[in-house]
Amino acid sequence: MALSNVLETPAAGFNFENAARNAALEGLFDGGQTPKPLKTGTTIAGVVFKDGVVLGADTRATSSEVVADKMCAKIHYISPNIYCCGAGTAADTEKTTDLLSSNLTIYSLNSGRNPRVVMAVNILQDMLYRYHGQIGASLILGGVDCTGNHLYTVGPYGSVNKVPYLAMGSGDLAALAILEDGFKHDLELEKAKELVRAAIHAGIMSDLGSGNNIDICVITKQGVDYIRPYQESEYKDDRKMKYKYRPGTTAVLTEKVVPLKLEVVQETVQKMDTA
Amino acid sequence: MISAQAFGDPGKMKDYHYTGPVEHRFSPYAYNGGTVLAVAGDDFAIVASDTRLSEGYSIHSRDSPKCYKLTDTTVLGCSGFHGDCLTLTKIIDARLKMYKHSNNKTMTSGAIAAMLSTILYSRRFFPYYVYNIIGGLDEEGKGAVYSFDPVGSYQRDTYKAGGSASAMLQPLLDNQIGFKNMEGVQHVPLTQEKAVQLVKDVFISAAERDVYTGDALRVCIITKEGLKEQTVPLRKD
C-alpha cells in the first residue's frame, strides 16, 4: 500500500501569486493602508524537564491597540504527543498548525505510529520557507516521542532552533529573563510548571500585547495535561453600578409581522445528557 | 548579484531596480498613550485620567497621572506625547502667574480655555501633540468642561473623553449622561456620587479592552470647597 502523498509541493519552487495580488490590493486602498490582520501580540514559552515538555501561553489577542479576544487559545493540538504554541498573525498560526495536524494524522493512520517531533518541524520549516515570511507565524513546537523530549522553535522565515527552553512573541524578552534565571536541566514537574508560569506572568505584566490568563500544557510519555486556564487573571472587573435597560428603552420605529405558514413533516425527540 | 524575483509574474525575471538612497526621517513625536475624561455637574466637575505611560508595547511608568492642577477651580487633563504635555503645562503655569500678577486675580476656567486655544494655535505648523480637556467651575459655580484638539479648536461640553480609549468611552457617556438612544427614561440630573462611580466603572471597562489604559485611575473632584483626589487601582496587565 503506497503512502499517500503527505505534502504536495507545488510545481515551481516558489509560489508568490498571493504576494503579487496583495501588492495590487494595497494600491486599491486609500492611503495604502490595508486592513490590519489580527495579531496575537503574545508571550509564549516552553521548557524541557525531566519527564517531558511544558508549554505556556497568555490568552490575549490584540488588533493593533484594542484587545480583540481576552481568552484566545494559543496552544494548538498537533498530534496526541505534540502541541504547538503560536505567536504572530492569528490566522496564520491557526491555519498552519491545522494543516500540520491534518498531515501528521494522515501519516499516523498510514504507518500506525505516533509522529515524531522532527517530522512536524520539517514540514513546518518547509512550508514557511517556501512562503518567505509572507506567513507571519512564529511557533514553539514541543512533544514527546520514542526518541525523547523535544522543544523546537520555527520562525516565520523558516529558521529552526532546537533548545531546552525558549520564549517567543512580543513579550519574549521579559519571559526569557525569567527562564534564563531559573532554568536547570532535568527539573521536576512542579518546578517546571512554576517556571513557565512565572515566565508568562512576566510577559503579561511587562508587555502591553500580552495579558489576561495563563494556559499551560504538560506533555509526558504518559499523556497530555492541557490546563486552561492554569492561572486566571487576578484582575476581576468589579463595576459597582448596574447598567440594565428596561424593555422598551430602544425605540421601535416600525413593526412588520409576517406569519410563516409551516407544516410539521417529521418530529424527533432526543434526550439531552444532563448527567 | 542578487535578482529578487518577488511580486512579479512567476516565470518571468523581474528587473532589479536600485531604488536610490532612502531617507529615514527622524520623527519628533512619540505616542505615550493614556486616557482622560471630564464630566461637569450642576455644582461640581470631575477630571479623571489613567496613570500608565507607555511607548510601543512597553511601559515607561505605572504612576504618571495626566491631571494637572492649574488653579483651585480648574484641572487640565492632557494625553498624547508626554514631552509636549510637560512643556505645555509649564507654559500654562507661567502664563497663569503672569495674569495673576498683572490683573490681581486668578484666571477663570473660561479664560484659561480661551488662552489655551491661542497657545495651541500659535504652534499651528508644528503642533503640540496633546489632547487636552479642561474641567472646572465657571464664574457662576456651575461645572464646566472644555475639550480641545491638538491645534486649539475648542468648545464647552457637559462631558468628554480624550486619549487612546476615547472612542470606547465617549459612546458610553453619551448614553449614561446624555441619555442618548434611550426612550422613556427620566432625565435625572447627575449627582456627584453617581458621576464618580460612573467614571470609575467606565475606566474599568476601558482598561479591559485598550492596551494603553490601565495601572491606576486618578480622579480629581472640583467643588467650591476645593479639590479632592482619589486613586483607584486598574488592571496592570
Short mmCIF file of C-alpha atoms in Angstrom, two decimals:
data_model
loop_
_atom_site.label_atom_id
_atom_site.label_comp_id
_atom_site.label_asym_id
_atom_site.label_seq_id
_atom_site.Cartn_x
_atom_site.Cartn_y
_atom_site.Cartn_z
CA MET A 1 0.00 0.00 0.00
CA ALA A 2 1.59 3.25 -1.09
CA LEU A 3 1.81 6.04 1.42
CA SER A 4 -0.47 8.85 0.35
CA ASN A 5 1.42 11.95 -0.61
CA VAL A 6 1.52 13.74 2.72
CA LEU A 7 2.62 17.13 1.45
CA GLU A 8 2.35 18.09 -2.18
CA THR A 9 4.97 20.62 -3.17
CA PRO A 10 3.75 22.92 -5.93
CA ALA A 11 5.37 22.53 -9.37
CA ALA A 12 7.54 25.67 -9.34
CA GLY A 13 9.80 26.03 -6.29
CA PHE A 14 8.44 29.36 -5.10
CA ASN A 15 4.82 30.43 -5.35
CA PHE A 16 4.25 34.17 -5.00
CA GLU A 17 0.84 34.50 -6.63
CA ASN A 18 -0.72 35.86 -3.47
CA ALA A 19 2.10 38.33 -2.89
CA ALA A 20 1.51 39.92 -6.29
CA ARG A 21 -2.22 40.11 -5.54
CA ASN A 22 -1.55 41.65 -2.09
CA ALA A 23 0.69 44.30 -3.58
CA ALA A 24 -2.03 45.12 -6.14
CA LEU A 25 -4.68 45.27 -3.39
CA GLU A 26 -2.61 47.73 -1.37
CA GLY A 27 -2.84 50.15 -4.26
CA LEU A 28 -6.66 49.99 -4.16
CA PHE A 29 -6.96 51.14 -0.56
CA ASP A 30 -6.85 54.88 0.13
CA GLY A 31 -3.62 55.85 1.79
CA GLY A 32 -2.17 52.41 1.12
CA GLN A 33 -3.42 51.08 4.46
CA THR A 34 -4.66 47.51 4.05
CA PRO A 35 -6.92 46.13 6.79
CA LYS A 36 -4.72 45.01 9.66
CA PRO A 37 -4.76 41.27 10.33
CA LEU A 38 -5.39 40.19 13.90
CA LYS A 39 -2.01 39.69 15.60
CA THR A 40 -1.66 37.75 18.77
CA GLY A 41 0.93 40.12 20.36
CA THR A 42 1.87 37.32 22.66
CA THR A 43 4.05 35.75 25.25
CA ILE A 44 4.67 32.02 24.71
CA ALA A 45 7.30 29.87 26.39
CA GLY A 46 8.44 26.25 26.58
CA VAL A 47 10.70 24.26 28.87
CA VAL A 48 12.06 20.70 28.62
CA PHE A 49 12.01 18.98 32.01
CA LYS A 50 12.88 15.54 33.34
CA ASP A 51 9.77 13.68 32.16
CA GLY A 52 8.67 15.74 29.16
CA VAL A 53 7.89 19.24 27.93
CA VAL A 54 5.88 22.13 29.46
CA LEU A 55 4.40 24.75 27.12
CA GLY A 56 2.83 28.01 28.33
CA ALA A 57 0.99 30.93 26.72
CA ASP A 58 -1.04 34.01 27.64
CA THR A 59 -4.60 34.45 26.30
CA ARG A 60 -4.80 37.98 24.87
CA ALA A 61 -5.27 38.64 21.14
CA THR A 62 -4.89 42.27 20.02
CA SER A 63 -5.94 44.11 16.87
CA SER A 64 -3.41 46.98 17.00
CA GLU A 65 -4.26 48.66 20.32
CA VAL A 66 -7.62 47.04 21.05
CA VAL A 67 -7.98 43.71 22.84
CA ALA A 68 -9.96 41.57 20.40
CA ASP A 69 -10.09 38.35 22.41
CA LYS A 70 -9.49 38.02 26.15
CA MET A 71 -9.49 34.22 26.20
CA CYS A 72 -7.98 33.00 22.96
CA ALA A 73 -6.25 29.61 22.83
CA LYS A 74 -2.68 29.84 21.66
CA ILE A 75 -1.61 26.27 22.40
CA HIS A 76 -2.71 24.21 19.40
CA TYR A 77 -3.11 20.45 19.10
CA ILE A 78 -0.86 18.83 16.52
CA SER A 79 -0.99 15.17 17.49
CA PRO A 80 -1.59 13.25 20.74
CA ASN A 81 2.07 13.68 21.66
CA ILE A 82 2.88 17.08 20.07
CA TYR A 83 1.47 20.52 20.85
CA CYS A 84 2.39 23.88 19.33
CA CYS A 85 2.26 27.46 20.71
CA GLY A 86 1.81 30.16 18.07
CA ALA A 87 2.70 33.87 18.02
CA GLY A 88 2.28 36.36 15.18
CA THR A 89 -0.71 36.69 12.88
CA ALA A 90 -3.57 34.72 14.47
CA ALA A 91 -4.99 33.34 11.21
CA ASP A 92 -1.55 32.17 10.09
CA THR A 93 -0.79 30.30 13.31
CA GLU A 94 -4.25 28.65 13.33
CA LYS A 95 -4.19 27.51 9.72
CA THR A 96 -0.55 26.44 9.69
CA THR A 97 -0.98 24.29 12.79
CA ASP A 98 -4.26 22.86 11.46
CA LEU A 99 -2.57 21.93 8.18
CA LEU A 100 0.32 20.34 10.06
CA SER A 101 -2.06 18.41 12.30
CA SER A 102 -4.01 17.03 9.31
CA ASN A 103 -0.88 15.94 7.52
CA LEU A 104 0.51 14.19 10.57
CA THR A 105 -2.82 12.44 11.21
CA ILE A 106 -2.70 11.02 7.66
CA TYR A 107 0.82 9.82 8.36
CA SER A 108 -0.20 8.22 11.68
CA LEU A 109 -3.11 6.41 10.07
CA ASN A 110 -0.92 5.12 7.27
CA SER A 111 2.02 3.98 9.37
CA GLY A 112 0.30 3.15 12.66
CA ARG A 113 2.85 5.20 14.60
CA ASN A 114 2.80 8.43 16.58
CA PRO A 115 4.53 11.15 14.60
CA ARG A 116 7.94 12.34 15.73
CA VAL A 117 8.58 15.98 16.61
CA VAL A 118 11.29 16.29 13.94
CA MET A 119 8.73 15.40 11.27
CA ALA A 120 6.44 18.22 12.39
CA VAL A 121 9.39 20.61 12.43
CA ASN A 122 10.50 19.64 8.93
CA ILE A 123 7.04 20.05 7.44
CA LEU A 124 6.64 23.48 9.09
CA GLN A 125 10.07 24.67 8.07
CA ASP A 126 9.50 23.55 4.50
CA MET A 127 6.18 25.39 4.25
CA LEU A 128 7.25 28.62 5.98
CA TYR A 129 10.46 28.88 3.96
CA ARG A 130 8.56 28.36 0.75
CA TYR A 131 6.43 31.43 1.59
CA HIS A 132 9.47 33.53 2.51
CA GLY A 133 7.98 35.18 5.59
CA GLN A 134 4.63 36.01 3.99
CA ILE A 135 3.07 33.69 6.58
CA GLY A 136 3.61 35.54 9.86
CA ALA A 137 3.76 32.59 12.24
CA SER A 138 6.40 32.14 14.98
CA LEU A 139 5.83 28.73 16.51
CA ILE A 140 7.11 26.79 19.51
CA LEU A 141 6.74 23.05 18.99
CA GLY A 142 7.01 20.73 21.94
CA GLY A 143 6.46 16.99 22.15
CA VAL A 144 7.48 13.61 23.47
CA ASP A 145 8.19 10.73 21.10
CA CYS A 146 10.16 7.49 21.04
CA THR A 147 13.45 9.39 20.74
CA GLY A 148 12.89 11.61 23.79
CA ASN A 149 11.56 15.03 24.85
CA HIS A 150 11.98 17.80 22.28
CA LEU A 151 11.40 21.54 22.06
CA TYR A 152 11.84 23.40 18.76
CA THR A 153 11.14 26.90 17.54
CA VAL A 154 10.27 27.70 13.92
CA GLY A 155 10.42 31.33 12.78
CA PRO A 156 8.27 32.97 10.09
CA TYR A 157 11.08 32.82 7.53
CA GLY A 158 11.68 29.14 8.14
CA SER A 159 14.52 29.12 10.68
CA VAL A 160 14.63 26.28 13.18
CA ASN A 161 16.21 26.13 16.63
CA LYS A 162 16.36 23.14 18.94
CA VAL A 163 16.67 24.32 22.54
CA PRO A 164 15.87 23.19 26.09
CA TYR A 165 13.95 26.41 26.91
CA LEU A 166 12.72 29.40 24.92
CA ALA A 167 10.15 32.19 24.61
CA MET A 168 8.58 33.92 21.59
CA GLY A 169 6.17 36.74 20.85
CA SER A 170 6.19 40.43 21.80
CA GLY A 171 6.74 39.56 25.47
CA ASP A 172 9.62 37.16 24.76
CA LEU A 173 12.37 39.23 26.36
CA ALA A 174 10.52 39.54 29.67
CA ALA A 175 9.77 35.80 29.70
CA LEU A 176 13.31 34.88 28.63
CA ALA A 177 14.73 36.87 31.54
CA ILE A 178 12.83 34.62 33.97
CA LEU A 179 13.77 31.47 32.06
CA GLU A 180 17.47 32.37 31.91
CA ASP A 181 17.45 32.93 35.65
CA GLY A 182 15.53 29.84 36.72
CA PHE A 183 16.23 27.13 34.15
CA LYS A 184 18.13 23.99 35.11
CA HIS A 185 18.36 20.68 33.27
CA ASP A 186 16.06 17.85 34.48
CA LEU A 187 13.66 19.95 36.53
CA GLU A 188 10.82 18.28 38.40
CA LEU A 189 7.27 18.69 37.04
CA GLU A 190 6.01 21.20 39.61
CA LYS A 191 9.14 23.34 39.37
CA ALA A 192 8.94 23.32 35.57
CA LYS A 193 5.27 24.38 35.61
CA GLU A 194 6.05 27.15 38.09
CA LEU A 195 8.97 28.36 35.96
CA VAL A 196 6.84 28.59 32.81
CA ARG A 197 4.02 30.26 34.75
CA ALA A 198 6.43 32.88 36.13
CA ALA A 199 7.87 33.48 32.65
CA ILE A 200 4.44 34.05 31.08
CA HIS A 201 3.43 36.22 34.04
CA ALA A 202 6.48 38.44 33.48
CA GLY A 203 5.46 38.79 29.84
CA ILE A 204 1.88 39.65 30.82
CA MET A 205 2.96 42.39 33.25
CA SER A 206 5.70 43.98 31.15
CA ASP A 207 4.26 43.68 27.65
CA LEU A 208 1.13 45.52 26.55
CA GLY A 209 0.41 42.94 23.86
CA SER A 210 0.09 40.10 26.38
CA GLY A 211 -2.38 39.74 29.21
CA ASN A 212 -5.32 38.07 30.91
CA ASN A 213 -4.94 34.38 31.79
CA ILE A 214 -2.14 31.79 31.54
CA ASP A 215 -2.57 28.43 29.76
CA ILE A 216 -0.20 25.54 30.44
CA CYS A 217 0.22 22.27 28.55
CA VAL A 218 2.28 19.43 30.05
CA ILE A 219 3.31 16.66 27.63
CA THR A 220 4.80 13.45 29.01
CA LYS A 221 5.13 9.83 27.87
CA GLN A 222 2.01 9.04 29.91
CA GLY A 223 -0.13 11.65 28.20
CA VAL A 224 -1.03 15.30 27.95
CA ASP A 225 -2.36 17.63 30.65
CA TYR A 226 -3.85 20.74 28.99
CA ILE A 227 -4.67 23.14 31.80
CA ARG A 228 -6.73 26.02 30.51
CA PRO A 229 -6.54 28.35 32.38
CA TYR A 230 -3.66 27.40 34.64
CA GLN A 231 -3.83 30.75 36.33
CA GLU A 232 -6.73 33.15 35.99
CA SER A 233 -6.04 36.85 35.80
CA GLU A 234 -6.09 38.41 39.27
CA TYR A 235 -7.96 41.43 37.89
CA LYS A 236 -11.69 40.90 38.19
CA ASP A 237 -13.91 43.72 36.93
CA ASP A 238 -15.83 44.98 39.93
CA ARG A 239 -18.16 47.54 38.49
CA LYS A 240 -20.29 48.95 41.28
CA MET A 241 -23.33 50.19 39.34
CA LYS A 242 -25.80 48.04 37.46
CA TYR A 243 -26.31 49.00 33.84
CA LYS A 244 -29.65 47.50 32.94
CA TYR A 245 -32.08 48.68 30.29
CA ARG A 246 -35.84 48.28 30.68
CA PRO A 247 -37.60 46.59 27.75
CA GLY A 248 -38.81 49.45 25.55
CA THR A 249 -35.69 51.61 26.03
CA THR A 250 -34.72 51.15 22.39
CA ALA A 251 -37.17 52.99 20.16
CA VAL A 252 -39.15 50.80 17.77
CA LEU A 253 -39.70 52.82 14.59
CA THR A 254 -41.73 50.37 12.50
CA GLU A 255 -43.04 46.88 13.07
CA LYS A 256 -43.94 44.36 10.39
CA VAL A 257 -45.28 40.89 11.23
CA VAL A 258 -45.15 38.21 8.52
CA PRO A 259 -46.74 34.92 9.56
CA LEU A 260 -44.86 31.89 8.25
CA LYS A 261 -47.02 29.01 7.08
CA LEU A 262 -45.26 25.83 8.23
CA GLU A 263 -46.42 22.23 8.42
CA VAL A 264 -44.84 19.59 10.65
CA VAL A 265 -43.19 16.97 8.42
CA GLN A 266 -41.25 14.95 10.98
CA GLU A 267 -40.82 15.15 14.75
CA THR A 268 -37.97 13.52 16.64
CA VAL A 269 -37.18 13.81 20.34
CA GLN A 270 -33.59 13.47 21.56
CA LYS A 271 -32.93 13.45 25.30
CA MET A 272 -30.11 15.73 26.41
CA ASP A 273 -27.49 14.05 28.54
CA THR A 274 -27.56 16.28 31.59
CA ALA A 275 -25.70 13.87 33.87
CA MET B 1 24.49 39.77 -7.60
CA ILE B 2 21.02 39.05 -6.40
CA SER B 3 17.98 39.08 -8.63
CA ALA B 4 14.99 39.22 -6.35
CA GLN B 5 12.18 37.52 -8.20
CA ALA B 6 9.43 38.79 -5.99
CA PHE B 7 5.93 40.22 -6.55
CA GLY B 8 6.20 39.82 -10.34
CA ASP B 9 4.75 37.28 -12.76
CA PRO B 10 6.06 33.85 -11.83
CA GLY B 11 8.36 32.51 -14.52
CA LYS B 12 9.40 35.98 -15.72
CA MET B 13 12.55 37.58 -14.38
CA LYS B 14 11.84 40.99 -12.91
CA ASP B 15 14.45 43.72 -13.36
CA TYR B 16 16.22 44.54 -10.15
CA HIS B 17 15.89 48.29 -9.55
CA TYR B 18 18.29 50.24 -7.45
CA THR B 19 15.88 52.49 -5.58
CA GLY B 20 18.42 55.06 -4.56
CA PRO B 21 19.33 56.30 -1.07
CA VAL B 22 16.30 56.11 1.25
CA GLU B 23 15.82 58.98 3.67
CA HIS B 24 14.83 57.84 7.14
CA ARG B 25 13.08 60.77 8.73
CA PHE B 26 13.52 61.37 12.44
CA SER B 27 10.08 61.75 13.97
CA PRO B 28 9.92 64.46 16.63
CA TYR B 29 6.80 62.89 18.15
CA ALA B 30 6.20 59.75 20.19
CA TYR B 31 2.86 58.38 21.35
CA ASN B 32 2.73 57.72 25.08
CA GLY B 33 -0.90 56.67 25.37
CA GLY B 34 -3.28 57.42 28.24
CA THR B 35 -6.93 58.33 28.51
CA VAL B 36 -8.55 61.43 30.08
CA LEU B 37 -12.16 62.09 30.93
CA ALA B 38 -14.05 65.10 32.28
CA VAL B 39 -17.66 65.42 33.47
CA ALA B 40 -19.48 68.62 34.52
CA GLY B 41 -22.32 68.60 37.03
CA ASP B 42 -24.53 71.34 38.47
CA ASP B 43 -22.05 72.35 41.15
CA PHE B 44 -19.06 70.11 40.59
CA ALA B 45 -16.66 68.94 37.91
CA ILE B 46 -14.66 65.72 37.66
CA VAL B 47 -11.42 65.22 35.74
CA ALA B 48 -10.08 61.66 35.63
CA SER B 49 -7.13 60.03 33.91
CA ASP B 50 -5.32 56.72 33.99
CA THR B 51 -1.70 56.72 35.19
CA ARG B 52 0.02 54.49 32.61
CA LEU B 53 2.80 55.93 30.43
CA SER B 54 3.69 53.63 27.56
CA GLU B 55 5.62 53.57 24.30
CA GLY B 56 5.14 50.89 21.68
CA TYR B 57 4.47 47.71 23.62
CA SER B 58 6.49 48.76 26.69
CA ILE B 59 5.52 50.57 29.86
CA HIS B 60 7.58 53.60 30.94
CA SER B 61 5.72 54.22 34.18
CA ARG B 62 2.70 52.88 36.06
CA ASP B 63 2.35 56.08 38.11
CA SER B 64 2.23 59.06 35.78
CA PRO B 65 -1.15 60.81 36.21
CA LYS B 66 -2.31 63.06 33.43
CA CYS B 67 -4.35 65.52 35.53
CA TYR B 68 -2.58 68.80 36.27
CA LYS B 69 -3.95 71.26 38.82
CA LEU B 70 -3.96 74.75 37.34
CA THR B 71 -5.95 76.70 39.94
CA ASP B 72 -8.22 75.83 42.88
CA THR B 73 -11.14 75.60 40.50
CA THR B 74 -9.54 74.24 37.31
CA VAL B 75 -7.80 70.99 36.38
CA LEU B 76 -6.24 70.19 32.99
CA GLY B 77 -6.07 66.65 31.65
CA CYS B 78 -3.64 66.07 28.80
CA SER B 79 -2.68 62.89 26.96
CA GLY B 80 -0.67 62.16 23.83
CA PHE B 81 3.02 62.93 23.60
CA HIS B 82 4.31 63.25 27.15
CA GLY B 83 7.13 65.63 26.22
CA ASP B 84 4.64 68.13 24.82
CA CYS B 85 2.30 67.63 27.81
CA LEU B 86 5.10 68.65 30.22
CA THR B 87 6.12 71.70 28.19
CA LEU B 88 2.54 72.81 27.66
CA THR B 89 1.70 72.63 31.37
CA LYS B 90 4.88 74.61 32.19
CA ILE B 91 3.86 77.32 29.73
CA ILE B 92 0.31 77.46 31.11
CA ASP B 93 1.60 77.72 34.70
CA ALA B 94 3.84 80.62 33.71
CA ARG B 95 1.00 82.41 31.91
CA LEU B 96 -1.29 81.93 34.92
CA LYS B 97 1.29 83.57 37.17
CA MET B 98 1.73 86.47 34.74
CA TYR B 99 -2.01 87.03 34.62
CA LYS B 100 -2.24 86.91 38.42
CA HIS B 101 0.49 89.49 38.78
CA SER B 102 -0.86 91.87 36.13
CA ASN B 103 -4.58 91.62 36.93
CA ASN B 104 -4.50 90.76 40.65
CA LYS B 105 -6.98 87.91 40.22
CA THR B 106 -6.93 84.19 39.38
CA MET B 107 -7.84 83.18 35.84
CA THR B 108 -11.33 81.72 35.46
CA SER B 109 -11.92 78.38 33.71
CA GLY B 110 -13.34 80.08 30.62
CA ALA B 111 -10.36 82.42 30.40
CA ILE B 112 -7.89 79.56 30.73
CA ALA B 113 -9.70 77.68 27.97
CA ALA B 114 -9.54 80.67 25.62
CA MET B 115 -5.85 81.17 26.45
CA LEU B 116 -5.03 77.51 25.83
CA SER B 117 -6.67 77.74 22.43
CA THR B 118 -4.38 80.62 21.41
CA ILE B 119 -1.29 78.87 22.81
CA LEU B 120 -2.08 75.73 20.80
CA TYR B 121 -2.83 77.64 17.60
CA SER B 122 0.40 79.62 17.87
CA ARG B 123 2.03 76.26 17.05
CA ARG B 124 -0.28 75.53 14.14
CA PHE B 125 2.52 74.34 11.86
CA PHE B 126 4.44 72.22 14.40
CA PRO B 127 1.67 71.30 16.82
CA TYR B 128 1.78 70.21 20.43
CA TYR B 129 0.77 66.55 20.09
CA VAL B 130 -1.55 66.76 23.09
CA TYR B 131 -5.26 66.07 23.53
CA ASN B 132 -6.47 68.48 26.21
CA ILE B 133 -9.58 68.54 28.35
CA ILE B 134 -10.15 71.25 30.96
CA GLY B 135 -12.57 70.66 33.81
CA GLY B 136 -13.56 73.24 36.39
CA LEU B 137 -16.18 75.62 37.81
CA ASP B 138 -17.31 78.68 35.89
CA GLU B 139 -17.98 82.13 37.39
CA GLU B 140 -21.47 81.04 38.50
CA GLY B 141 -20.12 77.96 40.30
CA LYS B 142 -21.54 75.51 37.74
CA GLY B 143 -19.39 72.69 36.37
CA ALA B 144 -17.67 73.36 33.02
CA VAL B 145 -15.77 71.11 30.64
CA TYR B 146 -13.77 72.42 27.66
CA SER B 147 -12.36 69.95 25.13
CA PHE B 148 -9.60 70.75 22.63
CA ASP B 149 -7.97 69.27 19.58
CA PRO B 150 -4.16 69.41 19.13
CA VAL B 151 -4.28 72.76 17.26
CA GLY B 152 -6.63 74.67 19.54
CA SER B 153 -10.20 74.19 18.35
CA TYR B 154 -12.36 74.04 21.49
CA GLN B 155 -15.89 74.03 22.77
CA ARG B 156 -17.70 73.77 26.09
CA ASP B 157 -19.23 70.37 26.82
CA THR B 158 -21.04 68.57 29.62
CA TYR B 159 -18.76 65.53 29.34
CA LYS B 160 -15.88 64.48 27.11
CA ALA B 161 -13.38 61.64 26.81
CA GLY B 162 -9.98 62.04 25.14
CA GLY B 163 -6.89 59.96 24.51
CA SER B 164 -6.40 56.35 23.45
CA ALA B 165 -9.66 54.84 24.78
CA SER B 166 -11.80 57.90 23.94
CA ALA B 167 -13.66 56.09 21.14
CA MET B 168 -14.71 53.41 23.65
CA LEU B 169 -15.71 55.78 26.47
CA GLN B 170 -17.49 58.58 24.59
CA PRO B 171 -20.46 56.47 23.36
CA LEU B 172 -20.94 55.07 26.88
CA LEU B 173 -21.01 58.58 28.35
CA ASP B 174 -23.39 59.73 25.59
CA ASN B 175 -25.76 57.01 26.74
CA GLN B 176 -25.40 57.25 30.52
CA ILE B 177 -25.00 61.02 30.99
CA GLY B 178 -26.58 62.39 27.81
CA PHE B 179 -29.39 59.77 27.81
CA LYS B 180 -28.91 59.35 24.06
CA ASN B 181 -30.53 56.46 22.19
CA MET B 182 -32.92 55.71 25.04
CA GLU B 183 -36.69 56.02 25.16
CA GLY B 184 -38.85 56.64 28.18
CA VAL B 185 -36.01 57.32 30.65
CA GLN B 186 -36.21 60.01 33.26
CA HIS B 187 -33.57 62.69 32.72
CA VAL B 188 -32.40 62.91 36.33
CA PRO B 189 -29.66 65.48 36.95
CA LEU B 190 -26.29 63.85 37.62
CA THR B 191 -25.30 63.65 41.31
CA GLN B 192 -21.65 63.79 42.36
CA GLU B 193 -21.66 60.23 43.81
CA LYS B 194 -23.20 58.71 40.67
CA ALA B 195 -20.81 60.63 38.44
CA VAL B 196 -17.73 59.44 40.37
CA GLN B 197 -18.95 55.84 40.32
CA LEU B 198 -19.74 56.04 36.61
CA VAL B 199 -16.26 57.38 35.87
CA LYS B 200 -14.64 54.53 37.83
CA ASP B 201 -16.77 51.86 36.12
CA VAL B 202 -16.14 53.32 32.69
CA PHE B 203 -12.36 53.25 33.18
CA ILE B 204 -12.51 49.62 34.37
CA SER B 205 -14.16 48.81 31.03
CA ALA B 206 -11.61 50.84 29.08
CA ALA B 207 -8.72 49.01 30.79
CA GLU B 208 -10.23 45.66 29.74
CA ARG B 209 -10.10 46.43 26.02
CA ASP B 210 -7.47 49.13 25.49
CA VAL B 211 -3.86 48.10 25.99
CA TYR B 212 -2.66 51.67 26.62
CA THR B 213 -5.07 52.24 29.54
CA GLY B 214 -4.53 50.66 32.94
CA ASP B 215 -2.46 50.52 36.15
CA ALA B 216 -4.38 53.11 38.19
CA LEU B 217 -7.06 55.78 37.87
CA ARG B 218 -6.66 59.28 39.32
CA VAL B 219 -9.97 61.10 39.89
CA CYS B 220 -9.98 64.84 40.71
CA ILE B 221 -13.28 66.21 42.04
CA ILE B 222 -13.64 70.00 41.90
CA THR B 223 -16.25 71.71 44.08
CA LYS B 224 -16.47 75.18 45.58
CA GLU B 225 -14.85 73.70 48.72
CA GLY B 226 -11.76 72.87 46.73
CA LEU B 227 -10.05 69.93 45.07
CA LYS B 228 -10.32 66.29 46.21
CA GLU B 229 -8.28 63.46 44.70
CA GLN B 230 -8.93 59.71 44.68
CA THR B 231 -6.78 56.90 43.31
CA VAL B 232 -8.33 53.58 42.24
CA PRO B 233 -6.28 50.58 41.01
CA LEU B 234 -6.90 49.25 37.48
CA ARG B 235 -5.62 46.21 35.55
CA LYS B 236 -1.85 46.08 35.38
CA ASP B 237 -1.52 43.59 32.50
#
